[in-house]
Coordinates of C-alpha atoms in Angstrom, one line a residue:
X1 CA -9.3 11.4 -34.4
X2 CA -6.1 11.6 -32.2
X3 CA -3.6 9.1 -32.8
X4 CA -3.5 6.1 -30.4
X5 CA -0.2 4.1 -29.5
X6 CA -2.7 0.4 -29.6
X7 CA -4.3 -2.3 -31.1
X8 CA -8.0 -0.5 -29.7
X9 CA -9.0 2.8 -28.3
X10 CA -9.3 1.1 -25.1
X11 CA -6.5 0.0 -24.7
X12 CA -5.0 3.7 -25.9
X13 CA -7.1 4.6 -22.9
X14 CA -6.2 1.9 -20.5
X15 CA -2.4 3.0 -21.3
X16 CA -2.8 6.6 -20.9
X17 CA -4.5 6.4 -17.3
X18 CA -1.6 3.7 -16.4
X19 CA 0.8 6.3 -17.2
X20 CA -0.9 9.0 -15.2
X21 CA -1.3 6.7 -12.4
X22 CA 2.5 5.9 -12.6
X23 CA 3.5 10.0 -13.1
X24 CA 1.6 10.8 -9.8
X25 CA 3.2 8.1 -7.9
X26 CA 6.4 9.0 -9.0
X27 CA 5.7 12.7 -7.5
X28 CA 4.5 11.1 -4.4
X29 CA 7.4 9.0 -3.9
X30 CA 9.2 12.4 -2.4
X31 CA 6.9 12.6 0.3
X32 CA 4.7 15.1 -0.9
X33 CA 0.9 14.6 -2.2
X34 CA 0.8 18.6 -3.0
X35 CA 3.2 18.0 -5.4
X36 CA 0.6 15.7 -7.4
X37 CA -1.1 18.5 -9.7
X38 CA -2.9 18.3 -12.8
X39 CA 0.2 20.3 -14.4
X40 CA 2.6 18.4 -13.1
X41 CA 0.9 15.3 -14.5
X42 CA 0.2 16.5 -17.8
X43 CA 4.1 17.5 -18.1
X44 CA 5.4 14.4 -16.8
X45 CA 3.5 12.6 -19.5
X46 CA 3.2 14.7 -22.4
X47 CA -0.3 15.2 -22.2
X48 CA -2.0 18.9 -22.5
X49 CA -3.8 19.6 -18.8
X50 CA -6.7 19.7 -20.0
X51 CA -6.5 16.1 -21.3
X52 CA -5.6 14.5 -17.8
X53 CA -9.4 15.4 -17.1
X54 CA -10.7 12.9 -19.6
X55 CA -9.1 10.2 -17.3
X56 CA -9.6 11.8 -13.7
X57 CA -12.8 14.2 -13.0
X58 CA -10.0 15.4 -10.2
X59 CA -6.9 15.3 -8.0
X60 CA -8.6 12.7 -5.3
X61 CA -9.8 10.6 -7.9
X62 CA -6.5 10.4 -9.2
X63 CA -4.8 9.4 -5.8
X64 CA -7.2 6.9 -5.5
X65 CA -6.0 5.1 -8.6
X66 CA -2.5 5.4 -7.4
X67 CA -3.6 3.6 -4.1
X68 CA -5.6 0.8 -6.2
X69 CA -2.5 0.4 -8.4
X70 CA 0.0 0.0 -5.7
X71 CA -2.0 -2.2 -3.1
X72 CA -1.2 -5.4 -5.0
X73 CA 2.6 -5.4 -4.8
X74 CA 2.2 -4.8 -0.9
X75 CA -0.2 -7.8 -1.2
X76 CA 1.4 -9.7 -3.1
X77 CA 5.2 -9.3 -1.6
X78 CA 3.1 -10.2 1.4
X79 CA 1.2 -13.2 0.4
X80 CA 4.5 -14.0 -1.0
X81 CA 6.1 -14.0 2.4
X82 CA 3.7 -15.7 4.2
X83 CA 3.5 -18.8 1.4
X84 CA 6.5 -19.9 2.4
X85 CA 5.9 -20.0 6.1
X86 CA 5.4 -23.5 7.5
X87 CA 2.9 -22.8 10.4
X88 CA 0.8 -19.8 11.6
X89 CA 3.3 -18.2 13.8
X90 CA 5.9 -18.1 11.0
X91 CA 2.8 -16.3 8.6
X92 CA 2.5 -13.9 11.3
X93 CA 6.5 -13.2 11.3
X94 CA 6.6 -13.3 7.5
X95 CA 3.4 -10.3 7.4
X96 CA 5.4 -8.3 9.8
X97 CA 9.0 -8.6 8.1
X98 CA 7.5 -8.5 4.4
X99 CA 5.7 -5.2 5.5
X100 CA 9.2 -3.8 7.1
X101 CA 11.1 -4.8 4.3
X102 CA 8.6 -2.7 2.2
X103 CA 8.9 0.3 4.5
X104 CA 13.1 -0.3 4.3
X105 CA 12.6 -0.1 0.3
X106 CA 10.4 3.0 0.1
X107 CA 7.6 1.3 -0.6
X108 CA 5.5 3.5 2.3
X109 CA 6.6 7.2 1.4
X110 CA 3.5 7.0 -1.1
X111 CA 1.1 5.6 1.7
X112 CA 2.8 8.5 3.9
X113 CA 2.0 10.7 1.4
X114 CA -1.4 10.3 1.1
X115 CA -2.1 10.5 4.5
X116 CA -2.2 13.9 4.8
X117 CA -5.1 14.1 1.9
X118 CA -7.8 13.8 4.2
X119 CA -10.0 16.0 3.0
X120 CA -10.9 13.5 -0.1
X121 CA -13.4 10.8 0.5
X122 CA -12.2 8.9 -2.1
X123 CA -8.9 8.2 -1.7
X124 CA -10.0 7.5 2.1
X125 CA -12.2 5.0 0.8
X126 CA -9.8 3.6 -1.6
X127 CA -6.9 3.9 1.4
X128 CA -9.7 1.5 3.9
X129 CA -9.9 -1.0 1.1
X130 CA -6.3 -1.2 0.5
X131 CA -6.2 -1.7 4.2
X132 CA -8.8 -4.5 4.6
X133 CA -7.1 -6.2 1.9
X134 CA -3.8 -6.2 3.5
X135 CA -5.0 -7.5 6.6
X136 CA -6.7 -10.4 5.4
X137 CA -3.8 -13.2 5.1
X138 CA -3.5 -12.2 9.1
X139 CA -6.8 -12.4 9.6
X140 CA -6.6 -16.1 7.8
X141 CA -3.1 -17.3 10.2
X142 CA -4.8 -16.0 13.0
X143 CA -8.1 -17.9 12.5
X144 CA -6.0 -21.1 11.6
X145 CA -4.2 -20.2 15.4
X146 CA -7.9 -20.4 17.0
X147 CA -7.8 -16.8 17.8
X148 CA -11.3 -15.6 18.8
X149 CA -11.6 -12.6 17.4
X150 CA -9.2 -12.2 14.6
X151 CA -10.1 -9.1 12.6
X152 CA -9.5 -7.3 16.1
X153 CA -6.0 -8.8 16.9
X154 CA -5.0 -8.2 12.9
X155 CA -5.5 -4.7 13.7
X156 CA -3.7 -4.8 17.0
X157 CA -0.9 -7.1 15.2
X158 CA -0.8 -4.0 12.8
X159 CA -0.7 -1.0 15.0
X160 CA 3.1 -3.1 15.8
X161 CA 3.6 -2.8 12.4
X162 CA 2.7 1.3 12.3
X163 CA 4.7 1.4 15.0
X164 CA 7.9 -0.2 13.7
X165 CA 7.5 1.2 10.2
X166 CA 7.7 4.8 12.0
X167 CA 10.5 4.0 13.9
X168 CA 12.3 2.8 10.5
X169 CA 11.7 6.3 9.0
X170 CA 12.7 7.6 12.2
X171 CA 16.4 6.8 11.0
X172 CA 16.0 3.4 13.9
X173 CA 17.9 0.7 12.9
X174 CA 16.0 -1.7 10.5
X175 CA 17.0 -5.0 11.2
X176 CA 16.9 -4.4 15.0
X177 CA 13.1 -2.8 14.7
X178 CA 11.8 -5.9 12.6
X179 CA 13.4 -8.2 14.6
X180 CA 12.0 -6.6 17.8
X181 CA 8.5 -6.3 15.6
X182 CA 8.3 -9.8 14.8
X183 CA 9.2 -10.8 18.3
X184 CA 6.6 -8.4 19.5
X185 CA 3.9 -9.9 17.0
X186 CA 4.8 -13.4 17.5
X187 CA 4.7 -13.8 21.4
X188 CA 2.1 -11.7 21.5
X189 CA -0.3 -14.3 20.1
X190 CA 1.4 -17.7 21.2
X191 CA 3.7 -16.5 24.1
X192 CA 6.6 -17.9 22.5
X193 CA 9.1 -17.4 19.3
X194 CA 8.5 -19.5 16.3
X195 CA 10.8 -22.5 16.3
X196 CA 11.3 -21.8 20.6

């Protein structure tokens, strides 16, 4: 029986995926999803190659994880945001400047990354999920604003965010492109700024 570094196989097990999930997002943070191999993976952990296949039947599966495990700290440094807002126009400012400020710490390279796997079902799958549960503190501000169709504004309100996020890794000034964003967002439900 191989050694294990827990109190329980399962945990063992639950420790050793963790790690891969962390190893390929570390290779994804340059920008690159071909860089996330099996041998890469196995040599950034320590395992044998063959060993990262107990854990992943294969590469998409893998990227998948790394989607699932990063989608709560965009949710969360969202949520976060938005708590503190005192009304629903401020929520909808505080989704589009928590995102940017996300994008601004490198948070999106991975998400960049991962783009360009489109031949994997799964991590498109796992990418749509990640993306439903992002929008869904917008969809709640913009229901509490009496918007009539919500889900389809959140995804407008977002394609402001795509927009702005590009511009950011387009070398744009940051504070300048979420300011404008927000201002974007903001009037575009209500017609006016938030405290105006």
């Amino acid at each position: 029986m191989p050694r294990i570094s827990a109190a329980t196989v399962a945990e063992h097990h639950a420790q050793q995926r963790l790690a891969l999930v962390r190893a390929a997002r570390e290779l994804l943070e340059s920008g690159d999803a071909g860089a996330v191999t099996f041998t890469a993976i196995a040599k950034a952990t320590g395992l044998a190659r063959n060993s990262v296949y107990k854990y992943f039947p294969g590469r998409p599966e893998l990227l998948a994880a790394v989607v699932e495990d990063a989608m709560p700290r965009w949710t969360d440094a969202i949520r976060a945001g938005m708590a503190v807002a005192a009304t629903p126009e401020e929520k909808i400012a505080a989704y589009v400047s928590s995102q940017l400020d996300l994008v601004r710490g490198g948070e999106h390279r991975i998400a960049q990354a991962l783009a360009g796997v489109r031949d994997a079902a799964v991590v498109r799958e796992s990418a749509m999920r990640a993306h439903q549960e992002l929008l869904t503190p917008l969809i709640g501000a913009l229901t509490d604003l009496g918007e009539k169709d919500p889900r389809r504004t959140s995804l407008l309100l977002q394609g402001i965010v795509n927009a702005a996020t590009t511009a950011i890794e387009n070398g744009d000034d940051p504070d300048a492109v979420t300011d404008l964003a927000v201002r974007m967002a903001v009037t575009a439900i209500t017609g006016t700024l938030p405290g105006q």
